XYZ file of N, CA, C and O in Angstrom:
740
model
N 135.130 140.523 89.541
C 134.271 139.947 88.537
C 133.409 141.049 87.927
O 132.888 141.884 88.634
N 133.261 140.910 86.663
C 132.470 141.929 85.980
C 130.988 141.578 86.060
O 130.602 140.462 86.419
N 130.190 142.530 85.718
C 128.750 142.370 85.751
C 128.322 141.243 84.803
O 127.419 140.464 85.109
N 128.975 141.163 83.679
C 128.660 140.144 82.681
C 128.950 138.744 83.238
O 128.148 137.816 83.078
N 130.068 138.550 83.922
C 130.438 137.253 84.491
C 129.462 136.822 85.593
O 129.120 135.650 85.702
N 129.038 137.749 86.413
C 128.081 137.437 87.476
C 126.749 137.004 86.882
O 126.111 136.059 87.346
N 126.334 137.675 85.814
C 125.071 137.302 85.160
C 125.173 135.906 84.531
O 124.237 135.113 84.604
N 126.289 135.592 83.945
C 126.474 134.266 83.357
C 126.472 133.195 84.458
O 125.870 132.131 84.305
N 127.124 133.479 85.564
C 127.143 132.536 86.699
C 125.723 132.323 87.242
O 125.307 131.193 87.506
N 124.967 133.400 87.402
C 123.593 133.303 87.888
C 122.732 132.515 86.918
O 121.891 131.688 87.323
N 122.904 132.747 85.623
C 122.159 132.013 84.605
C 122.503 130.520 84.672
O 121.625 129.660 84.546
N 123.754 130.194 84.910
C 124.173 128.793 85.043
C 123.508 128.124 86.244
O 123.033 126.985 86.163
N 123.470 128.839 87.376
C 122.783 128.293 88.558
C 121.293 128.090 88.285
O 120.692 127.089 88.677
N 120.681 129.038 87.609
C 119.255 128.968 87.311
C 118.943 127.760 86.420
O 118.016 127.002 86.674
N 119.743 127.570 85.374
C 119.536 126.443 84.460
C 119.777 125.115 85.190
O 119.043 124.146 85.005
N 120.788 125.065 86.048
C 121.058 123.850 86.829
C 119.872 123.520 87.730
O 119.462 122.359 87.859
N 119.308 124.528 88.370
C 118.140 124.320 89.226
C 116.956 123.805 88.446
O 116.233 122.905 88.893
N 116.730 124.371 87.256
C 115.632 123.904 86.411
C 115.827 122.451 85.991
O 114.882 121.650 86.003
N 117.039 122.079 85.612
C 117.327 120.698 85.217
C 117.119 119.729 86.387
O 116.546 118.650 86.221
N 117.583 120.108 87.555
C 117.392 119.252 88.729
C 115.908 119.080 89.043
O 115.441 117.972 89.352
N 115.150 120.156 88.992
C 113.710 120.080 89.250
C 113.030 119.208 88.213
O 112.147 118.405 88.539
N 113.416 119.356 86.942
C 112.841 118.557 85.875
C 113.095 117.063 86.125
O 112.183 116.247 86.039
N 114.334 116.695 86.412
C 114.654 115.293 86.672
C 113.954 114.767 87.930
O 113.556 113.616 87.989
N 113.818 115.605 88.920
C 113.165 115.187 90.169
C 111.701 114.831 89.922
O 111.204 113.835 90.437
N 110.997 115.642 89.147
C 109.575 115.398 88.927
C 109.301 114.390 87.822
O 108.311 113.676 87.854
N 110.160 114.299 86.825
C 109.948 113.377 85.720
C 110.418 111.970 86.080
O 109.772 110.981 85.749
N 111.530 111.860 86.780
C 112.098 110.562 87.134
C 112.163 110.434 88.661
O 113.211 110.676 89.263
N 111.064 110.009 89.307
C 111.098 109.889 90.775
C 112.030 108.763 91.216
O 112.350 107.858 90.445
N 112.444 108.808 92.468
C 113.363 107.815 93.021
C 112.681 106.452 93.049
O 111.634 106.289 93.662
N 113.253 105.437 92.384
C 112.608 104.127 92.306
C 112.624 103.366 93.632
O 111.743 102.572 93.885
N 113.600 103.592 94.473
C 113.696 102.808 95.701
C 112.538 103.097 96.647
O 111.990 102.190 97.261
N 112.123 104.334 96.793
C 111.028 104.640 97.708
C 109.706 104.123 97.173
O 108.867 103.655 97.920
N 109.497 104.173 95.867
C 108.248 103.691 95.281
C 108.159 102.172 95.394
O 107.103 101.636 95.716
N 109.259 101.481 95.127
C 109.213 100.018 95.205
C 109.037 99.557 96.644
O 108.344 98.579 96.900
N 109.639 100.239 97.593
C 109.465 99.891 98.997
C 108.024 100.098 99.411
O 107.433 99.259 100.096
N 107.436 101.185 98.985
C 106.046 101.466 99.323
C 105.143 100.418 98.689
O 104.226 99.923 99.331
N 105.402 100.051 97.437
C 104.607 99.026 96.773
C 104.746 97.688 97.478
O 103.765 96.959 97.623
N 105.953 97.340 97.892
C 106.160 96.088 98.613
C 105.391 96.083 99.919
O 104.806 95.066 100.298
N 105.396 97.205 100.639
C 104.645 97.283 101.890
C 103.159 97.143 101.630
O 102.454 96.460 102.383
N 102.665 97.784 100.569
C 101.250 97.673 100.233
C 100.897 96.244 99.856
O 99.849 95.736 100.243
N 101.757 95.574 99.107
C 101.518 94.190 98.715
C 101.486 93.299 99.956
O 100.615 92.439 100.089
N 102.426 93.500 100.884
C 102.454 92.708 102.114
C 101.178 92.920 102.924
O 100.598 91.964 103.453
N 100.742 94.168 103.037
C 99.525 94.453 103.784
C 98.314 93.814 103.113
O 97.461 93.241 103.788
N 98.246 93.889 101.790
C 97.123 93.283 101.086
C 97.132 91.763 101.227
O 96.083 91.142 101.390
N 98.320 91.157 101.180
C 98.410 89.710 101.361
C 97.926 89.305 102.749
O 97.202 88.320 102.900
N 98.316 90.067 103.769
C 97.880 89.719 105.122
C 96.376 89.932 105.271
O 95.702 89.157 105.952
N 95.825 90.959 104.620
C 94.383 91.168 104.676
C 93.650 90.027 103.981
O 92.615 89.562 104.465
N 94.184 89.569 102.850
C 93.567 88.459 102.133
C 93.597 87.194 102.993
O 92.592 86.475 103.098
N 94.724 86.905 103.630
C 94.802 85.708 104.476
C 93.856 85.827 105.666
O 93.222 84.847 106.064
N 93.735 87.027 106.218
C 92.794 87.251 107.324
C 91.363 86.990 106.860
O 90.595 86.295 107.527
N 91.004 87.526 105.705
C 89.654 87.339 105.187
C 89.387 85.877 104.837
O 88.283 85.368 105.072
N 90.392 85.185 104.308
C 90.223 83.766 104.000
C 89.987 82.958 105.263
O 89.157 82.050 105.286
N 90.694 83.290 106.342
C 90.484 82.560 107.595
C 89.088 82.836 108.145
O 88.428 81.936 108.666
N 88.617 84.070 108.035
C 87.261 84.398 108.499
C 86.211 83.672 107.670
O 85.214 83.179 108.199
N 86.420 83.576 106.354
C 85.485 82.855 105.489
C 85.450 81.385 105.888
O 84.376 80.774 105.968
N 86.619 80.809 106.152
C 86.675 79.401 106.558
C 85.936 79.190 107.878
O 85.197 78.209 108.033
N 86.090 80.113 108.820
C 85.381 80.005 110.093
C 83.878 80.079 109.875
O 83.115 79.329 110.494
N 83.450 80.970 109.003
C 82.016 81.109 108.736
C 81.458 79.871 108.051
O 80.338 79.451 108.337
N 82.238 79.263 107.152
C 81.793 78.046 106.485
C 81.648 76.910 107.484
O 80.685 76.144 107.429
N 82.577 76.801 108.406
C 82.495 75.764 109.433
C 81.261 75.997 110.297
O 80.522 75.059 110.617
N 81.012 77.238 110.666
C 79.835 77.557 111.483
C 78.560 77.241 110.724
O 77.586 76.740 111.301
N 78.535 77.503 109.410
C 77.366 77.212 108.605
C 77.131 75.717 108.498
O 76.000 75.257 108.505
N 78.187 74.947 108.392
C 78.063 73.494 108.285
C 77.532 72.919 109.590
O 76.682 72.031 109.590
N 78.020 73.419 110.715
C 77.574 72.918 112.013
C 76.147 73.333 112.312
O 75.386 72.592 112.920
N 75.735 74.507 111.893
C 74.402 75.032 112.185
C 73.292 74.197 111.553
O 72.342 73.837 112.232
N 73.354 73.836 110.261
C 72.289 73.012 109.688
C 72.197 71.637 110.343
O 71.114 71.077 110.455
N 73.311 71.088 110.799
C 73.269 69.793 111.469
C 72.451 69.895 112.748
O 71.666 68.999 113.072
N 72.573 70.971 113.487
C 71.785 71.166 114.700
C 70.317 71.353 114.344
O 69.426 70.860 115.045
N 70.005 72.042 113.249
C 68.621 72.239 112.819
C 67.972 70.923 112.439
O 66.794 70.690 112.727
N 68.703 70.025 111.788
C 68.172 68.728 111.389
C 67.794 67.922 112.620
O 66.746 67.270 112.663
N 68.612 67.957 113.676
C 68.306 67.233 114.901
C 67.032 67.768 115.551
O 66.202 67.007 116.027
N 66.864 69.078 115.550
C 65.673 69.685 116.136
C 64.438 69.302 115.334
O 63.406 68.936 115.898
N 64.493 69.326 114.002
C 63.365 68.961 113.160
C 63.007 67.496 113.345
O 61.833 67.138 113.384
N 63.984 66.644 113.470
C 63.721 65.219 113.658
C 63.005 64.984 114.975
O 62.083 64.168 115.058
N 63.379 65.676 116.019
C 62.720 65.484 117.308
C 61.307 66.053 117.288
O 60.423 65.550 117.972
N 61.032 67.057 116.488
C 59.687 67.633 116.394
C 58.755 66.720 115.617
O 57.553 66.710 115.856
N 59.261 65.919 114.694
C 58.434 65.053 113.865
C 57.966 63.808 114.599
O 57.002 63.184 114.191
N 58.587 63.393 115.682
C 58.189 62.196 116.412
C 56.916 62.481 117.213
O 56.847 63.441 117.968
N 55.882 61.641 117.054
C 54.637 61.846 117.813
C 54.836 61.437 119.266
O 55.617 60.535 119.583
N 54.131 62.107 120.136
C 54.202 61.775 121.559
C 53.105 60.774 121.885
O 51.924 61.090 121.840
N 53.508 59.534 122.230
C 52.540 58.481 122.531
C 52.274 58.409 124.021
O 51.135 58.438 124.466
N 53.292 58.285 124.784
C 53.120 58.156 126.220
C 53.901 59.274 126.883
O 55.119 59.244 126.919
N 53.233 60.268 127.432
C 53.898 61.456 127.959
C 54.785 61.142 129.157
O 55.833 61.736 129.319
N 54.390 60.209 129.979
C 55.209 59.896 131.147
C 56.543 59.278 130.723
O 57.591 59.630 131.246
N 56.500 58.370 129.762
C 57.736 57.747 129.290
C 58.632 58.783 128.608
O 59.838 58.776 128.803
N 58.013 59.633 127.826
C 58.791 60.673 127.140
C 59.430 61.628 128.139
O 60.562 62.044 127.956
N 58.688 61.999 129.199
C 59.240 62.899 130.202
C 60.425 62.260 130.909
O 61.427 62.904 131.170
N 60.279 60.960 131.251
C 61.382 60.259 131.920
C 62.595 60.169 130.995
O 63.732 60.390 131.426
N 62.342 59.844 129.723
C 63.443 59.744 128.767
C 64.112 61.096 128.561
O 65.331 61.189 128.478
N 63.302 62.145 128.492
C 63.887 63.465 128.270
C 64.719 63.905 129.473
O 65.748 64.552 129.318
N 64.270 63.555 130.689
C 65.060 63.887 131.875
C 66.388 63.137 131.855
O 67.438 63.690 132.174
N 66.344 61.846 131.472
C 67.570 61.066 131.380
C 68.493 61.637 130.298
O 69.707 61.739 130.487
N 67.905 62.008 129.165
C 68.701 62.595 128.078
C 69.316 63.915 128.514
O 70.451 64.219 128.163
N 68.548 64.713 129.259
C 69.065 65.996 129.729
C 70.253 65.776 130.660
O 71.260 66.480 130.578
N 70.115 64.792 131.579
C 71.224 64.490 132.483
C 72.447 64.028 131.690
O 73.579 64.429 131.971
N 72.214 63.161 130.706
C 73.304 62.648 129.885
C 73.961 63.782 129.102
O 75.192 63.859 129.022
N 73.139 64.676 128.535
C 73.671 65.794 127.769
C 74.488 66.723 128.663
O 75.522 67.236 128.249
N 74.024 66.951 129.915
C 74.755 67.813 130.833
C 76.129 67.236 131.135
O 77.126 67.949 131.161
N 76.177 65.917 131.381
C 77.473 65.302 131.666
C 78.368 65.331 130.426
O 79.579 65.530 130.529
N 77.750 65.132 129.231
C 78.537 65.197 127.997
C 79.077 66.606 127.785
O 80.227 66.787 127.393
N 78.231 67.621 128.028
C 78.670 69.009 127.885
C 79.817 69.312 128.843
O 80.791 69.963 128.470
N 79.692 68.850 130.098
C 80.739 69.094 131.079
C 82.043 68.419 130.642
O 83.130 68.987 130.767
N 81.911 67.182 130.114
C 83.090 66.457 129.647
C 83.732 67.185 128.463
O 84.958 67.308 128.395
N 82.899 67.675 127.533
C 83.426 68.408 126.383
C 84.153 69.672 126.825
O 85.218 70.004 126.304
N 83.578 70.396 127.808
C 84.212 71.613 128.298
C 85.561 71.298 128.942
O 86.533 72.017 128.747
N 85.617 70.200 129.705
C 86.881 69.808 130.326
C 87.915 69.465 129.252
O 89.086 69.836 129.368
N 87.463 68.733 128.208
C 88.377 68.380 127.121
C 88.894 69.624 126.405
O 90.064 69.700 126.061
N 87.994 70.611 126.185
C 88.422 71.843 125.529
C 89.413 72.593 126.400
O 90.380 73.160 125.906
N 89.184 72.635 127.723
C 90.121 73.300 128.620
C 91.476 72.613 128.585
O 92.517 73.271 128.589
N 91.462 71.274 128.533
C 92.716 70.535 128.457
C 93.440 70.849 127.152
O 94.659 70.994 127.130
N 92.678 70.932 126.041
C 93.289 71.248 124.760
C 93.923 72.631 124.796
O 94.999 72.847 124.258
N 93.251 73.590 125.419
C 93.784 74.936 125.510
C 95.064 74.931 126.335
O 96.037 75.587 126.001
N 95.068 74.177 127.417
C 96.243 74.116 128.269
C 97.407 73.407 127.582
O 98.556 73.697 127.853
N 97.092 72.466 126.666
C 98.125 71.678 126.023
C 98.770 72.395 124.836
O 99.726 71.902 124.269
N 98.223 73.546 124.404
C 98.809 74.271 123.286
C 100.245 74.637 123.629
O 100.509 75.263 124.650
N 101.183 74.253 122.768
C 102.576 74.578 123.055
C 102.822 76.075 122.885
O 102.181 76.735 122.078
N 103.760 76.560 123.639
C 104.142 77.965 123.540
C 105.078 78.111 122.351
O 106.091 77.428 122.253
N 104.697 78.987 121.425
C 105.484 79.219 120.222
C 106.392 80.423 120.468
O 105.930 81.465 120.909
N 107.684 80.241 120.208
C 108.634 81.341 120.321
C 109.117 81.680 118.919
O 109.450 80.790 118.147
N 109.141 82.963 118.616
C 109.507 83.378 117.274
C 110.298 84.678 117.326
O 110.213 85.425 118.292
N 111.030 84.925 116.263
C 111.798 86.161 116.153
C 111.095 87.085 115.171
O 110.815 86.694 114.043
N 110.825 88.302 115.622
C 110.205 89.323 114.780
C 111.274 90.351 114.458
O 111.943 90.858 115.361
N 111.441 90.642 113.179
C 112.443 91.606 112.752
C 111.754 92.810 112.121
O 110.965 92.658 111.200
N 112.076 93.982 112.643
C 111.507 95.222 112.135
C 112.648 96.055 111.578
O 113.631 96.312 112.265
N 112.519 96.463 110.322
C 113.544 97.266 109.670
C 113.345 98.756 109.935
O 112.297 99.180 110.433
N 114.353 99.536 109.601
C 114.269 100.989 109.751
C 113.123 101.533 108.908
O 112.994 101.195 107.739
N 112.294 102.371 109.517
C 111.212 103.033 108.794
C 109.988 102.187 108.547
O 109.043 102.645 107.925
N 109.964 100.927 109.005
C 108.796 100.080 108.793
C 107.741 100.386 109.856
O 108.064 100.582 111.022
N 106.467 100.383 109.453
C 105.400 100.677 110.408
C 105.129 99.481 111.331
O 105.595 98.364 111.080
N 104.365 99.721 112.375
C 104.050 98.656 113.336
C 103.205 97.564 112.703
O 103.196 96.432 113.182
N 102.504 97.867 111.605
C 101.690 96.847 110.945
C 102.551 95.721 110.374
O 102.089 94.593 110.237
N 103.813 96.013 110.066
C 104.728 94.969 109.585
C 104.979 93.959 110.702
O 104.969 92.749 110.483
N 105.172 94.458 111.915
C 105.366 93.563 113.062
C 104.111 92.744 113.297
O 104.182 91.535 113.564
N 102.943 93.376 113.183
C 101.677 92.660 113.377
C 101.520 91.559 112.330
O 101.074 90.449 112.649
N 101.902 91.839 111.095
C 101.821 90.831 110.033
C 102.752 89.658 110.320
O 102.372 88.497 110.138
N 103.966 89.955 110.776
C 104.907 88.883 111.105
C 104.389 88.041 112.265
O 104.500 86.807 112.259
N 103.808 88.688 113.263
C 103.266 87.956 114.413
C 102.120 87.047 113.987
O 101.991 85.924 114.473
N 101.292 87.509 113.063
C 100.193 86.686 112.559
C 100.734 85.512 111.755
O 100.300 84.371 111.941
N 101.695 85.775 110.880
C 102.276 84.715 110.051
C 102.948 83.636 110.890
O 102.983 82.469 110.501
N 103.478 84.010 112.053
C 104.189 83.062 112.903
C 103.299 82.500 114.013
O 103.781 81.890 114.956
N 101.969 82.728 113.895
C 100.966 82.182 114.826
C 101.177 82.632 116.268
O 100.884 81.887 117.201
N 101.655 83.835 116.454
C 101.800 84.395 117.790
C 100.497 85.079 118.188
O 100.045 84.968 119.324
N 99.879 85.784 117.231
C 98.586 86.431 117.465
C 97.584 85.880 116.463
O 97.966 85.283 115.454
N 96.279 86.092 116.742
C 95.250 85.570 115.861
C 94.693 86.627 114.917
O 94.137 86.295 113.884
N 94.816 87.902 115.279
C 94.225 88.962 114.472
C 95.178 90.150 114.414
O 95.382 90.825 115.416
N 95.765 90.386 113.260
C 96.758 91.457 113.147
C 96.118 92.832 113.268
O 96.722 93.767 113.757
N 94.878 92.959 112.793
C 94.195 94.254 112.862
C 93.898 94.627 114.309
O 94.018 95.787 114.703
N 93.533 93.633 115.104
C 93.259 93.878 116.517
C 94.539 94.312 117.242
O 94.523 95.257 118.032
N 95.651 93.642 116.948
C 96.915 94.000 117.582
C 97.380 95.383 117.132
O 97.837 96.186 117.943
N 97.243 95.673 115.832
C 97.644 96.983 115.327
C 96.768 98.081 115.945
O 97.261 99.150 116.298
N 95.474 97.801 116.117
C 94.579 98.763 116.778
C 94.998 98.973 118.229
O 94.941 100.096 118.742
N 95.421 97.886 118.893
C 95.895 97.992 120.274
C 97.098 98.932 120.344
O 97.166 99.805 121.218
N 98.031 98.764 119.419
C 99.216 99.633 119.399
C 98.822 101.088 119.150
O 99.341 101.998 119.803
N 97.904 101.308 118.220
C 97.475 102.674 117.902
C 96.710 103.298 119.075
O 96.931 104.451 119.420
N 95.783 102.526 119.670
C 94.961 103.046 120.771
C 95.797 103.439 121.979
O 95.461 104.378 122.702
N 96.873 102.715 122.226
C 97.722 102.989 123.383
C 98.940 103.855 123.034
O 99.852 103.999 123.840
N 98.960 104.397 121.831
C 100.056 105.256 121.343
C 101.416 104.557 121.397
O 102.440 105.179 121.657
N 101.410 103.233 121.145
C 102.658 102.480 121.117
C 103.241 102.403 119.701
O 104.418 102.131 119.536
N 102.422 102.600 118.682
C 102.865 102.409 117.292
C 104.096 103.241 116.952
O 105.049 102.711 116.366
N 104.149 104.532 117.293
C 105.357 105.285 116.934
C 106.574 104.924 117.789
O 107.692 105.291 117.454
N 106.359 104.191 118.870
C 107.467 103.843 119.765
C 108.126 102.509 119.410
O 109.125 102.133 120.017
N 107.553 101.780 118.430
C 108.128 100.506 118.006
C 109.473 100.779 117.350
O 109.592 101.629 116.474
N 110.503 100.073 117.810
C 111.877 100.319 117.369
C 112.352 99.227 116.407
O 111.967 98.072 116.524
N 113.212 99.585 115.469
C 113.787 98.580 114.568
C 114.667 97.608 115.349
O 115.286 97.978 116.343
N 114.685 96.371 114.891
C 115.522 95.356 115.521
C 114.868 93.997 115.446
O 113.804 93.818 114.854
N 115.498 93.010 116.088
C 114.964 91.655 116.157
C 114.562 91.363 117.593
O 115.333 91.625 118.520
N 113.363 90.797 117.757
C 112.818 90.572 119.088
C 112.289 89.143 119.204
O 111.665 88.627 118.283
N 112.565 88.514 120.350
C 112.043 87.187 120.646
C 110.662 87.361 121.280
O 110.530 87.976 122.338
N 109.639 86.792 120.652
C 108.259 86.913 121.117
C 107.697 85.511 121.309
O 107.913 84.623 120.486
N 106.935 85.320 122.417
C 106.294 84.031 122.710
C 104.784 84.167 122.548
O 104.213 85.234 122.769
N 104.135 83.061 122.201
C 102.694 83.094 121.978
C 101.907 83.247 123.275
O 100.736 83.598 123.246
N 102.535 83.019 124.428
C 101.810 83.169 125.690
C 101.883 84.590 126.241
O 101.346 84.872 127.306
N 102.515 85.497 125.489
C 102.629 86.886 125.937
C 101.334 87.642 125.610
O 100.682 87.371 124.608
N 100.975 88.586 126.476
C 99.817 89.433 126.225
C 100.195 90.507 125.205
O 101.372 90.711 124.909
N 99.181 91.214 124.687
C 99.459 92.301 123.745
C 100.362 93.346 124.397
O 101.255 93.883 123.761
N 100.134 93.622 125.665
C 100.941 94.626 126.381
C 102.397 94.176 126.436
O 103.313 94.968 126.186
N 102.631 92.896 126.761
C 103.995 92.377 126.847
C 104.690 92.402 125.486
O 105.866 92.743 125.375
N 103.940 92.046 124.441
C 104.504 92.073 123.092
C 104.877 93.500 122.708
O 105.952 93.759 122.179
N 103.977 94.442 123.012
C 104.238 95.851 122.687
C 105.483 96.345 123.419
O 106.328 97.042 122.831
N 105.608 95.991 124.687
C 106.778 96.415 125.453
C 108.061 95.838 124.841
O 109.087 96.514 124.762
N 107.992 94.584 124.393
C 109.169 93.960 123.768
C 109.524 94.668 122.462
O 110.697 94.927 122.184
N 108.518 95.011 121.666
C 108.775 95.677 120.387
C 109.283 97.103 120.566
O 109.908 97.650 119.660
N 109.031 97.676 121.725
C 109.542 99.015 122.010
C 110.934 98.955 122.619
O 111.522 99.978 122.959
N 111.456 97.741 122.810
C 112.793 97.572 123.335
C 112.877 97.728 124.851
O 113.927 98.019 125.396
N 111.768 97.530 125.518
C 111.754 97.687 126.982
C 111.775 96.351 127.675
O 111.425 95.351 127.218
């Protein structure tokens, strides 16, 4: 090959490299951007649902709190006529309230015990972060707080060990058991 031919070949490689670089920076790969956007949208949706549930809990707490304040104000407005009768009545009310509280606690324990165990399938795709699994677990009512579960995975260095696949998860499993299942162990 002559010197002229080698220079033309080198110039061709140089121009090809410039064209490839130009297309790479001007027209980025759409599949990676759309996947990233979809993941961001999913994360934002789960954050919104989490915040909505917290707002609902706070509204319920606010509604219950003023009702308790009204009862206290009503009892403060009643004049005390006969202290002995009031003391006897208050002791009886206290005993009644204690038994009611104990009954309520027993009922709540029974309700907790009666919660059915939910079994669900969690599917993790190649390259998906552990937060996707946490979002699926929240959506399927396996866990109550996806951020807490994701923090658990990060704190225990389990997040990078989560493997792609489909896993059967039950609502009675602890975070440790769920993490072990998601790691394929």
